[in-house]
CSV table of C-alpha atoms in Angstrom, one decimal:
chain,number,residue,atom,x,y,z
D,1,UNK,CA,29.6,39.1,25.5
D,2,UNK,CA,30.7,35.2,26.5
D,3,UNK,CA,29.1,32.9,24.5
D,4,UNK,CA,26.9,29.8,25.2
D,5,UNK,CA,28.1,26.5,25.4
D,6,UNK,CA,27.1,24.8,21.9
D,7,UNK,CA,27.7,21.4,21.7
D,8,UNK,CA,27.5,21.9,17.9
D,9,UNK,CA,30.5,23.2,17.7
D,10,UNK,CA,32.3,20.4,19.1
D,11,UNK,CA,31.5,18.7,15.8
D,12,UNK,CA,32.3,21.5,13.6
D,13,UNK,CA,35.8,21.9,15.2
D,14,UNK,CA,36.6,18.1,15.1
D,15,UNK,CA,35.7,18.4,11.6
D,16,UNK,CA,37.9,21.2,11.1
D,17,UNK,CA,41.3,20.2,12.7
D,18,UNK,CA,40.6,16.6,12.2
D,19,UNK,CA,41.7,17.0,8.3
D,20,UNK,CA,45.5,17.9,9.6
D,21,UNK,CA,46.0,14.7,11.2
D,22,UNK,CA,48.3,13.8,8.5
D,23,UNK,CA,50.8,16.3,9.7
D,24,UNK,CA,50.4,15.2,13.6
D,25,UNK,CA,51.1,11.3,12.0
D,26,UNK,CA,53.8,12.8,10.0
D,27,UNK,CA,55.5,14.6,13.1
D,28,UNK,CA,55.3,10.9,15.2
D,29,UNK,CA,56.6,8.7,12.1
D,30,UNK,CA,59.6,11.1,11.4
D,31,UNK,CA,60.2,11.3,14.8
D,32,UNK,CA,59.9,7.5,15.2
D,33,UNK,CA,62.3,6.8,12.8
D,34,UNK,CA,64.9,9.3,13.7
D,35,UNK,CA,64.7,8.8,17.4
D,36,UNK,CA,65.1,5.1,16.4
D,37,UNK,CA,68.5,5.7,14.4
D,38,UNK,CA,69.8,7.8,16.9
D,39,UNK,CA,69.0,6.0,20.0
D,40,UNK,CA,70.3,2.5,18.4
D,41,UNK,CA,73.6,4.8,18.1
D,42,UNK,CA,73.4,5.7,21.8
D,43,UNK,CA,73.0,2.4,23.0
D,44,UNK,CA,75.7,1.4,20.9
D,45,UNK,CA,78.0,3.5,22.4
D,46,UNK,CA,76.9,3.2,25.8
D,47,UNK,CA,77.5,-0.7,25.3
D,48,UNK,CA,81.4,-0.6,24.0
D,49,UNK,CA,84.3,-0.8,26.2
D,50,UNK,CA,85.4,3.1,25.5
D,51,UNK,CA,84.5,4.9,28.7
D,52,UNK,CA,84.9,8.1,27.2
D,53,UNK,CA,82.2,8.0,24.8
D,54,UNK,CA,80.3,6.1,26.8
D,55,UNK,CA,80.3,9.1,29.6
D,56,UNK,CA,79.2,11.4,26.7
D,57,UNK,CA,76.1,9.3,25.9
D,58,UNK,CA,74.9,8.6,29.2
D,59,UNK,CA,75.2,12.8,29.7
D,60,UNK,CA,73.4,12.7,26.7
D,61,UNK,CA,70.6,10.8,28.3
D,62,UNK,CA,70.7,12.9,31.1
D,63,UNK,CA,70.7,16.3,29.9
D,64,UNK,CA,67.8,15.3,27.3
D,65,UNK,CA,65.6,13.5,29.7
D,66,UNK,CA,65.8,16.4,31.8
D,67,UNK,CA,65.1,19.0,29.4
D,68,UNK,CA,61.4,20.0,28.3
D,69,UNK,CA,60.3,19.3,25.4
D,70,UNK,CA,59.4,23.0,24.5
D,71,UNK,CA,62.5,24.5,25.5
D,72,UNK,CA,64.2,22.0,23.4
D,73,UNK,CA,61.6,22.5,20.7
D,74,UNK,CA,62.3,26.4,20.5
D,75,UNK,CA,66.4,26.0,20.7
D,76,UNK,CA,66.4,23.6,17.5
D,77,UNK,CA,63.6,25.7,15.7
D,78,UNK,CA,65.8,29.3,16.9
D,79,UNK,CA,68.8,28.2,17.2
D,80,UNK,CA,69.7,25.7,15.1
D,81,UNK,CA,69.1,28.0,11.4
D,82,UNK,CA,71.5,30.6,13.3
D,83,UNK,CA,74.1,27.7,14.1
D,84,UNK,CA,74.1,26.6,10.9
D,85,UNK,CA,74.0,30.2,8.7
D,86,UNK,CA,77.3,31.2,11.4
D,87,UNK,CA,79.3,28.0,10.4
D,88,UNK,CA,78.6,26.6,7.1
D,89,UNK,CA,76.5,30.1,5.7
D,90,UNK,CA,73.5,27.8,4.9
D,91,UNK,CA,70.0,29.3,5.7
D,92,UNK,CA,67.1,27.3,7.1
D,93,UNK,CA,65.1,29.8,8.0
D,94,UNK,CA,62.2,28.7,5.4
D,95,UNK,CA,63.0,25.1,5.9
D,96,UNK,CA,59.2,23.9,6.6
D,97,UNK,CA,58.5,23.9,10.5
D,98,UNK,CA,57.8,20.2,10.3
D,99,UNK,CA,61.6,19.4,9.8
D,100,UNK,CA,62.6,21.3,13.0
D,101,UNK,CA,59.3,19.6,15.0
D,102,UNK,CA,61.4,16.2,13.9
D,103,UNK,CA,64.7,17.1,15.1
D,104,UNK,CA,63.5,18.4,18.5
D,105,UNK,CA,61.1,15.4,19.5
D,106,UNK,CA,63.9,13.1,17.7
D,107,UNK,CA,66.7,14.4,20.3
D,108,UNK,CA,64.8,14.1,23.1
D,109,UNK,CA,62.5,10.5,22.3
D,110,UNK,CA,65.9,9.1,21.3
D,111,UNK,CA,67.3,9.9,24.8
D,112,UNK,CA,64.3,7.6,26.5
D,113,UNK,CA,64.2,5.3,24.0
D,114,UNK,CA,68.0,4.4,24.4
D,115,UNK,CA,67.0,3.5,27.7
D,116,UNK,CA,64.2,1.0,26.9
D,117,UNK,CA,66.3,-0.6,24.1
D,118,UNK,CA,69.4,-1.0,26.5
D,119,UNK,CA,67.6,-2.4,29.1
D,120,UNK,CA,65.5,-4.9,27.1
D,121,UNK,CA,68.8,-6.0,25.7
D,122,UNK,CA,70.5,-6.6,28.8
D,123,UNK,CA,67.6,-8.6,30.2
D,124,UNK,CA,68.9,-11.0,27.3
D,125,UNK,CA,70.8,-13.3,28.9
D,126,UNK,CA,74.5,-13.8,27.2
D,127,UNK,CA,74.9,-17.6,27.4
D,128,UNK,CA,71.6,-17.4,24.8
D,129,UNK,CA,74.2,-15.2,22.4
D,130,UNK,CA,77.2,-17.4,22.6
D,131,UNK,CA,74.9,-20.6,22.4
D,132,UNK,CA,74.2,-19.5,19.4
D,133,UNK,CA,77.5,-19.0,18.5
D,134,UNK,CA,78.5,-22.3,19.6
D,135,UNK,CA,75.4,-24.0,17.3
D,136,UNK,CA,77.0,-22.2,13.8
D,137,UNK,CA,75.2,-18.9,13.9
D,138,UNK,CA,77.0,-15.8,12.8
D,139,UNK,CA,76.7,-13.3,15.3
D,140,UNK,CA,74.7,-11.4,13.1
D,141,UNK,CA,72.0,-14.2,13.0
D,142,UNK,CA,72.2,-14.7,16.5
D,143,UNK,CA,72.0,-11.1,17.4
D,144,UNK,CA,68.6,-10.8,14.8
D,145,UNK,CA,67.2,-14.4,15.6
D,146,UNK,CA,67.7,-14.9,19.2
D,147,UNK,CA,68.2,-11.7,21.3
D,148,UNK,CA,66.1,-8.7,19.2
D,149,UNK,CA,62.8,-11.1,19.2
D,150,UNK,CA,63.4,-11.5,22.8
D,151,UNK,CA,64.7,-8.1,23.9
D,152,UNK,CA,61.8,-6.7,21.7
D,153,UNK,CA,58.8,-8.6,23.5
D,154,UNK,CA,60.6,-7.2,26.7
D,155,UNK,CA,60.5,-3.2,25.8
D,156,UNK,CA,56.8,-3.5,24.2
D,157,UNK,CA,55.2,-1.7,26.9
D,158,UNK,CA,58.1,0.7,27.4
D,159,UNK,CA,58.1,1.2,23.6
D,160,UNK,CA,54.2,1.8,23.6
D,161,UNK,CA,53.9,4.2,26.7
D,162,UNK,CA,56.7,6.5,24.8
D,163,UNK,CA,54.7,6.7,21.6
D,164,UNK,CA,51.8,7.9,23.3
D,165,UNK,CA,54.2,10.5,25.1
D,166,UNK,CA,55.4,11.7,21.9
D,167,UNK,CA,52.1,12.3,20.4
D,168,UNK,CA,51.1,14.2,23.4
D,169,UNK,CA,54.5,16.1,23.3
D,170,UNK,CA,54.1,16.6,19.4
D,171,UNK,CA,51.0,18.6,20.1
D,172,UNK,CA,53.8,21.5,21.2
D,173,UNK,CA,54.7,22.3,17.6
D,174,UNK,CA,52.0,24.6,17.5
D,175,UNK,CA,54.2,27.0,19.6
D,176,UNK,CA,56.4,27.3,16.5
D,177,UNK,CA,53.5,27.8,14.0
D,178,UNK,CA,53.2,24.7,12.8
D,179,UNK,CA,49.9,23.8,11.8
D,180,UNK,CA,48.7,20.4,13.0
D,181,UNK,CA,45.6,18.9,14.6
D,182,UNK,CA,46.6,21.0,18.0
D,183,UNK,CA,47.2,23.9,15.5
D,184,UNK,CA,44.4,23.8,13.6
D,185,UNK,CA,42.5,24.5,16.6
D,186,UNK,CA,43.8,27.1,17.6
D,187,UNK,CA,43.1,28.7,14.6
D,188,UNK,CA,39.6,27.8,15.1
D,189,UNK,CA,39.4,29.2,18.0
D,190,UNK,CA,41.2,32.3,16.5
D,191,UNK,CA,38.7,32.7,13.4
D,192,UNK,CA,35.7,32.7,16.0
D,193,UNK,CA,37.2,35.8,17.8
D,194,UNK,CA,38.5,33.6,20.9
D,195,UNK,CA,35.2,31.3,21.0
D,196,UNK,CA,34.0,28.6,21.6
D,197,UNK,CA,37.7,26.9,22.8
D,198,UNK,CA,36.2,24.9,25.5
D,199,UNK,CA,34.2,23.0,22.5
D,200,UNK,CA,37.3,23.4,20.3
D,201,UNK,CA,39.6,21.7,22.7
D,202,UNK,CA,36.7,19.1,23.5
D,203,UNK,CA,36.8,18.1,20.2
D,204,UNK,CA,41.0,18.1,20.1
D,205,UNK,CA,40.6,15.7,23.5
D,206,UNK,CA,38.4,13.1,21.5
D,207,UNK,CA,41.2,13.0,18.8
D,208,UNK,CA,44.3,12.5,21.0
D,209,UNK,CA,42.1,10.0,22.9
D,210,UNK,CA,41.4,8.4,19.5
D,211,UNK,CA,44.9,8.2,18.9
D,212,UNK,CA,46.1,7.0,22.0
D,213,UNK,CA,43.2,3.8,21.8
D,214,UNK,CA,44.7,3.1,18.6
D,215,UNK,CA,48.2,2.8,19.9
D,216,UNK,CA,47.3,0.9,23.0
D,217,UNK,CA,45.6,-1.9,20.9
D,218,UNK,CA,48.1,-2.3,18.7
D,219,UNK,CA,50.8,-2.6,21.0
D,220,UNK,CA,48.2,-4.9,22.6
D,221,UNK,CA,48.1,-7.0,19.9
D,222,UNK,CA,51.8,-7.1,19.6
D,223,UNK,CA,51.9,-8.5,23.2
D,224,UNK,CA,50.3,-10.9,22.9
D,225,UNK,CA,51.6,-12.1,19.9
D,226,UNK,CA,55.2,-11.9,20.9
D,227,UNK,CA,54.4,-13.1,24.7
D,228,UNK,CA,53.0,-16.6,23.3
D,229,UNK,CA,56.4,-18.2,23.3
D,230,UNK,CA,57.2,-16.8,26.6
D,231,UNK,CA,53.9,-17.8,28.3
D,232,UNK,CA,54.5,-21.3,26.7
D,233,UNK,CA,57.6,-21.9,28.3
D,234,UNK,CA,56.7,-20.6,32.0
């Protein structure tokens, strides 16, 4: 017997999955910060003068890019516990999911992100750089007080779109039993004998919308704060 549309139920499942939003936050700041570590390694790389690692990070960038996310997701979450038992004899089989959520979303926002970075870098004109060599900053200095301010207010947008994209992609890790907003409805869903999931993922649409406003206003507010110098000058 199908069951009635009940808007009431909208409000009971946002309710419901709405209290595991701290795992869905955790998933995008460990994410965040990994991706970040790795992709400043990639760009790194990508920037020196030795061709042969910089061929394997740009085939990094384009394997990752062109893998989805939940294939990636189910290799690190199968794979990787079997890799690591084989070689070092180390089991992660009841490592919590979360970690392995991390690592897969890390490898592949890192491989986007590198781009964003490297290009806002290069948009950076050198003769700022060695200007500020030439005026007694260390390069250090003129690497942290000239070109990142600048090359940052370039890849804001970039850097906003992707976060949105990883929260959207995050709502995957379901798929490996991990129990977060997108999870938590399911369950709902589950417990109500396969009901009332139009309502369920009604409610799980105002969330992620939520989520996204939040993230487009602060990286609106960060335009515009970083923009004003810019704007000045033109």
């Amino acid at each position: 017997m199908t069951r009635p549309f009940s808007p009431i139920y909208i409000v009971k499942a946002f309710f419901t999955v709405v209290t595991h939003i701290g795992v869905t936050f955790g998933v995008v700041v460990g994410t965040v910060i990994l991706g970040m570590i790795i992709a400043v390694l990639i760009v790194k790389v990508r920037l020196s003068r030795h061709l042969f690692f910089r061929k394997i990070a740009s085939m990094y960038v384009y394997i990752l890019r062109c893998t989805p996310s939940i294939v990636l997701l189910f290799i690190v979450f199968y794979g990787l516990p079997k890799l690591v038992l084989e070689i070092f004899g180390i089991n992660l089989n009841f490592w919590p999911k979360i970690i392995f959520v991390v690592i897969a979303l890390s490898l592949l926002y890192a491989s986007s992100l590198s781009e964003i970075i490297r290009s806002a870098y290069l948009s950076v004109g050198k003769g700022q750089y060695e200007a500020a060599i030439a005026v007694g900053l260390s390069p250090f200095q003129a690497l942290y007080r000239i070109i990142i301010p600048q090359a940052f207010s370039v890849a804001l947008p970039n850097l906003g779109n992707s976060l949105i994209s990883l929260v959207k992609e995050g709502s995957l890790a379901y798929t490996i039993g991990l129990i977060d907003v997108m999870g938590a409805g399911n369950l709902f869903i589950s417990r109500n004998y396969g009901g009332y999931a139009i309502e369920t993922y009604i409610a799980l649409t105002v969330i992620y919308w939520g989520i996204t406003i939040i993230i487009e206003k602060f990286f609106s507010i960060l335009e515009k704060k970083f923009s004003k110098g810019r704007l000045n000058v033109s």
